[in-house]
Amino acid sequence: MARFFIHLFFFCAIACIPYQAAHASLSGSGAPAARILYTADTLGCIHPCRTCGGSSQGGIARRAALLREYAAGRPRPLILAGPNEFYSDRKEPDPATADRLAPALNAAFARMPYAAVYLSPATARDWRRRNLAAPPAAVPVADRPVIRVFQAGRLTVACVFLPPGAEPGGGPSPDQILAARLAASEAALSAEVVIAVSPWGMMAENSLASSLGGYYHIVLGGGEGIAVPGQATGDPGAPGPLWVRSDRRGRAVNVVDIHALPTPGSPWLEGVHFTSRLHFLEPDLPQDEDVLDAVKGLKDVE
């Protein structure tokens, strides 16, 4: 455990990851060129987290209300759900818990304004067993990267949803890293910004970022680790991708505003190219009544 946090500090503080920005800066001021909202690693937690310290933050009904508020704004945000939203990255719930939880989460996510929802093989299999149709925004991810292209404000964005590692909660194999490179190259043909949506965990994302420098502009992380509101990696001589990780157990929503793209060979600069924050779901936020009704009477996964 100590070694994990040593490596984490090293990565966050002095990461020098090769990166090749593919496009020039955008013109214009005021509203951002694009806004991205991201959630991941909710782990099936539907209620506010009362054991996370501080106030009782989170709750899927609060999230639904907040996402709808953001979705009504301009520019309309690209709203993404990453890995491990429904179950733990380490194990599935017991069948009795899944019988209660799966229909409620399925209905709740279908009511939220996501453009894409990462659907792992385990969740897809579980929903098929229970005859649950995947939400319209679901992106089933099996053993190969999946590309989806969206318009986000003034930018065309390609999201590459990377497959789970061979072991539950584990990192990528060499073949998966190669496949991620190839997928990024393909995605870059039709988009200005290429985003990796990773289920491989914080430590593996270190390897992913260094191995895939020059392929991805942004890495949206998932799996074991802690929240990262927005970390500009690298330095002026070796710029890296913008790195974002969601808060676990559904306490917050990542909000990333892209104001301009770095010129080739330049790093992401906070306040110039991007601003980012974790919008925590505080107790005073409203709740979506439809979603609240869908999860009524249910308990979180232990």
Coordinates of C-alpha atoms in Angstrom, one line a residue, residues 15-283:
A15 CA 4.8 13.0 -14.5
C16 CA 6.7 13.5 -17.7
I17 CA 4.6 11.7 -20.3
P18 CA 5.2 12.1 -24.1
Y19 CA 2.2 13.8 -25.8
Q20 CA 1.6 15.2 -29.2
A21 CA -1.2 17.7 -29.4
A22 CA -2.8 17.5 -32.9
H23 CA -4.6 20.8 -33.3
A24 CA -4.1 24.5 -32.8
S25 CA -5.7 26.6 -30.2
L26 CA -9.3 27.7 -30.7
S27 CA -10.4 31.2 -31.1
G28 CA -13.1 32.9 -29.1
S29 CA -13.8 33.7 -25.4
G30 CA -16.5 33.5 -22.9
A31 CA -18.2 30.1 -23.0
P32 CA -15.9 27.1 -23.2
A33 CA -15.3 25.5 -26.6
A34 CA -16.6 22.2 -25.0
R35 CA -17.7 21.0 -21.6
I36 CA -17.3 17.4 -20.5
L37 CA -19.1 15.9 -17.5
Y38 CA -17.8 12.6 -16.3
T39 CA -18.8 10.0 -13.6
A40 CA -17.4 6.6 -12.9
D41 CA -16.8 4.1 -10.1
T42 CA -20.2 4.7 -8.4
L43 CA -20.0 0.9 -7.6
G44 CA -23.8 0.6 -7.4
C45 CA -24.1 3.2 -4.6
I46 CA -27.5 4.8 -5.1
H47 CA -27.8 6.8 -1.8
P48 CA -25.7 9.6 -0.4
C49 CA -22.4 8.3 1.2
R50 CA -22.7 8.6 4.9
T51 CA -19.4 6.9 5.6
C52 CA -17.2 9.0 3.4
G53 CA -16.5 11.7 6.0
G54 CA -17.9 15.2 6.1
S55 CA -21.4 15.9 4.8
S56 CA -23.6 13.2 3.3
Q57 CA -22.6 13.7 -0.3
G58 CA -23.7 11.8 -3.4
G59 CA -26.9 10.1 -4.3
I60 CA -28.0 9.0 -7.8
A61 CA -31.2 11.2 -7.6
R62 CA -29.1 14.3 -6.9
R63 CA -26.8 13.4 -9.7
A64 CA -29.7 13.0 -12.1
A65 CA -31.1 16.5 -11.2
L66 CA -27.6 18.1 -11.5
L67 CA -26.9 16.4 -14.9
R68 CA -30.3 17.7 -16.3
E69 CA -29.4 21.2 -15.1
Y70 CA -26.1 21.1 -16.9
A71 CA -27.6 19.5 -20.0
A72 CA -29.9 22.5 -20.3
G73 CA -26.9 24.9 -20.4
R74 CA -24.8 26.1 -23.3
P75 CA -22.6 24.8 -24.7
R76 CA -24.5 21.5 -24.2
P77 CA -22.1 19.3 -22.4
L78 CA -20.9 15.9 -23.4
I79 CA -22.0 13.7 -20.5
L80 CA -20.2 10.4 -20.0
A81 CA -20.4 7.5 -17.6
G82 CA -17.3 5.5 -17.3
P83 CA -16.5 2.1 -15.8
N84 CA -17.8 0.5 -12.6
E85 CA -21.0 2.6 -12.3
F86 CA -23.2 -0.4 -11.6
Y87 CA -21.0 -2.9 -9.7
S88 CA -17.6 -3.0 -8.0
D89 CA -14.5 -3.3 -10.2
R90 CA -13.4 -6.3 -8.1
K91 CA -16.6 -8.4 -7.8
E92 CA -20.3 -8.6 -8.7
P93 CA -22.9 -8.4 -6.0
D94 CA -24.6 -11.6 -4.8
P95 CA -27.6 -12.7 -7.0
A96 CA -30.2 -11.6 -4.5
T97 CA -28.7 -8.1 -4.3
A98 CA -28.4 -7.9 -8.1
D99 CA -32.0 -8.9 -8.5
R100 CA -33.0 -5.8 -6.6
L101 CA -30.4 -3.4 -7.8
A102 CA -30.1 -4.1 -11.5
P103 CA -33.6 -3.0 -12.5
A104 CA -33.4 0.1 -10.4
L105 CA -30.0 1.2 -11.8
N106 CA -31.1 0.3 -15.3
A107 CA -34.1 2.5 -15.0
A108 CA -32.2 5.4 -13.3
F109 CA -29.5 5.5 -15.9
A110 CA -32.1 5.4 -18.7
R111 CA -33.6 8.6 -17.2
M112 CA -30.3 10.5 -17.1
P113 CA -29.0 12.6 -20.0
Y114 CA -25.8 10.6 -20.7
A115 CA -24.4 10.6 -24.2
A116 CA -22.5 7.3 -23.4
V117 CA -22.6 4.8 -20.6
Y118 CA -19.7 2.3 -20.3
L119 CA -21.3 -1.2 -20.1
S120 CA -18.9 -3.9 -19.0
P121 CA -19.2 -7.5 -20.1
A122 CA -20.3 -8.5 -16.5
T123 CA -23.0 -5.8 -16.4
A124 CA -24.3 -6.6 -19.9
R125 CA -24.4 -10.3 -19.0
D126 CA -26.2 -9.6 -15.8
W127 CA -28.8 -7.5 -17.5
R128 CA -29.5 -10.0 -20.2
R129 CA -30.1 -12.7 -17.5
R130 CA -32.8 -10.4 -16.1
N131 CA -34.3 -9.4 -19.5
L132 CA -33.3 -5.8 -19.0
A133 CA -32.8 -3.7 -22.1
A134 CA -29.6 -1.6 -22.0
P135 CA -30.2 2.2 -21.9
P136 CA -30.0 3.9 -25.3
A137 CA -26.7 5.5 -24.4
A138 CA -25.1 2.2 -23.4
V139 CA -21.7 1.4 -25.0
P140 CA -21.1 -2.4 -24.6
V141 CA -17.4 -3.0 -24.2
A142 CA -16.1 -6.5 -24.5
D143 CA -12.6 -7.5 -25.6
R144 CA -11.8 -4.6 -28.0
P145 CA -11.8 -0.8 -27.8
V146 CA -15.1 0.8 -28.9
I147 CA -15.1 4.2 -30.6
R148 CA -17.9 6.7 -30.4
V149 CA -17.8 10.2 -31.9
F150 CA -19.8 13.1 -30.5
Q151 CA -20.1 16.8 -31.1
A152 CA -19.3 18.7 -27.9
G153 CA -19.8 22.4 -28.3
R154 CA -17.4 23.5 -31.0
L155 CA -15.3 20.4 -30.9
T156 CA -15.7 16.9 -32.5
V157 CA -14.7 14.4 -29.8
A158 CA -14.0 10.7 -30.2
C159 CA -14.2 8.6 -27.1
V160 CA -12.3 5.3 -27.1
F161 CA -13.8 3.0 -24.5
L162 CA -11.1 0.6 -23.4
P163 CA -11.9 -3.0 -22.4
P164 CA -11.4 -4.4 -18.9
G165 CA -8.1 -6.1 -18.1
A166 CA -7.8 -9.9 -18.0
E167 CA -8.1 -9.9 -14.2
P168 CA -10.9 -8.2 -12.4
G169 CA -9.8 -4.6 -11.6
G170 CA -6.5 -5.3 -13.4
G171 CA -4.4 -3.4 -15.9
P172 CA -4.0 -3.9 -19.6
S173 CA -2.0 -6.6 -21.4
P174 CA 0.5 -5.6 -24.1
D175 CA -2.0 -6.6 -26.8
Q176 CA -4.6 -4.3 -25.2
I177 CA -2.2 -1.4 -25.2
L178 CA -1.5 -2.0 -28.9
A179 CA -5.2 -2.2 -29.6
A180 CA -5.7 1.1 -27.7
R181 CA -3.0 2.8 -29.9
L182 CA -4.7 1.5 -33.1
A183 CA -8.1 2.7 -31.9
A184 CA -6.8 6.1 -31.1
S185 CA -5.2 6.4 -34.6
E186 CA -8.5 5.4 -36.1
A187 CA -10.5 7.8 -33.9
A188 CA -8.2 10.8 -34.8
L189 CA -9.3 10.5 -38.4
S190 CA -12.8 11.8 -37.5
A191 CA -12.3 14.0 -34.4
E192 CA -10.3 16.9 -33.1
V193 CA -10.0 15.5 -29.6
V194 CA -9.4 11.8 -28.7
I195 CA -10.4 10.7 -25.2
A196 CA -9.5 7.4 -23.6
V197 CA -12.1 6.0 -21.1
S198 CA -10.0 3.6 -19.0
P199 CA -11.2 0.9 -16.6
W200 CA -7.6 -0.1 -15.7
G201 CA -7.1 1.8 -12.4
M202 CA -4.8 4.6 -11.3
M203 CA -1.5 2.8 -11.4
A204 CA -2.2 1.2 -14.8
E205 CA -3.2 4.6 -16.1
N206 CA 0.3 5.7 -15.4
S207 CA 1.5 3.0 -17.8
L208 CA -1.3 3.8 -20.2
A209 CA -0.4 7.5 -20.3
S210 CA 3.3 6.9 -20.8
S211 CA 2.7 4.2 -23.4
L212 CA 0.1 6.0 -25.3
G213 CA 1.6 9.5 -25.3
G214 CA 0.8 11.2 -28.6
Y215 CA -2.4 9.2 -29.1
Y216 CA -4.8 10.6 -26.6
H217 CA -5.5 14.2 -25.6
I218 CA -7.5 13.3 -22.4
V219 CA -7.6 10.2 -20.2
L220 CA -10.8 9.7 -18.2
G221 CA -9.8 7.1 -15.6
G222 CA -11.7 4.5 -13.7
G223 CA -10.9 1.6 -11.4
E224 CA -8.8 1.5 -8.2
G225 CA -7.5 4.9 -7.1
I226 CA -8.6 8.4 -6.1
A227 CA -10.3 11.3 -7.7
V228 CA -8.4 13.7 -9.9
P229 CA -10.3 16.8 -10.9
G230 CA -8.0 17.6 -13.8
Q231 CA -4.2 17.0 -13.9
A232 CA -2.1 18.4 -16.7
T233 CA 0.7 15.9 -17.1
G234 CA 4.2 16.4 -18.5
D235 CA 6.2 19.5 -18.9
P236 CA 6.9 22.0 -21.7
G237 CA 9.5 19.7 -23.2
A238 CA 7.3 16.5 -22.9
P239 CA 3.6 17.4 -22.8
G240 CA 1.2 14.7 -21.7
P241 CA -2.6 14.1 -21.8
L242 CA -5.0 15.8 -19.5
W243 CA -5.8 13.3 -16.8
V244 CA -9.2 13.1 -15.0
R245 CA -10.6 10.6 -12.5
S246 CA -14.0 10.5 -10.9
D247 CA -14.7 10.4 -7.2
R248 CA -15.7 6.9 -6.1
R249 CA -19.1 5.9 -4.6
G250 CA -20.9 8.6 -6.6
R251 CA -20.1 11.6 -4.4
A252 CA -19.4 14.1 -7.2
V253 CA -19.5 14.9 -11.0
N254 CA -16.3 15.8 -12.8
V255 CA -16.7 19.1 -14.8
V256 CA -14.1 19.8 -17.4
D257 CA -14.2 22.9 -19.6
I258 CA -12.0 23.0 -22.6
H259 CA -11.2 26.6 -23.6
A260 CA -8.6 25.9 -26.2
L261 CA -6.4 23.0 -27.5
P262 CA -2.7 23.1 -26.9
T263 CA -0.6 23.8 -30.0
P264 CA 1.6 20.9 -31.2
G265 CA 4.3 20.1 -28.7
S266 CA 2.7 22.3 -25.9
P267 CA 1.3 21.1 -22.6
W268 CA -2.2 21.6 -21.3
L269 CA -2.2 24.7 -19.1
E270 CA -4.9 25.1 -16.5
G271 CA -6.7 28.4 -16.9
V272 CA -5.6 28.7 -20.5
H273 CA -6.6 25.5 -22.2
F274 CA -8.9 24.0 -19.5
T275 CA -10.5 24.5 -16.1
S276 CA -11.9 21.6 -14.1
R277 CA -13.5 20.7 -10.8
L278 CA -15.3 18.1 -8.8
H279 CA -19.0 19.2 -8.4
F280 CA -19.9 17.5 -5.1
L281 CA -23.5 16.4 -4.6
E282 CA -24.2 18.3 -1.4
P283 CA -27.3 17.7 0.7

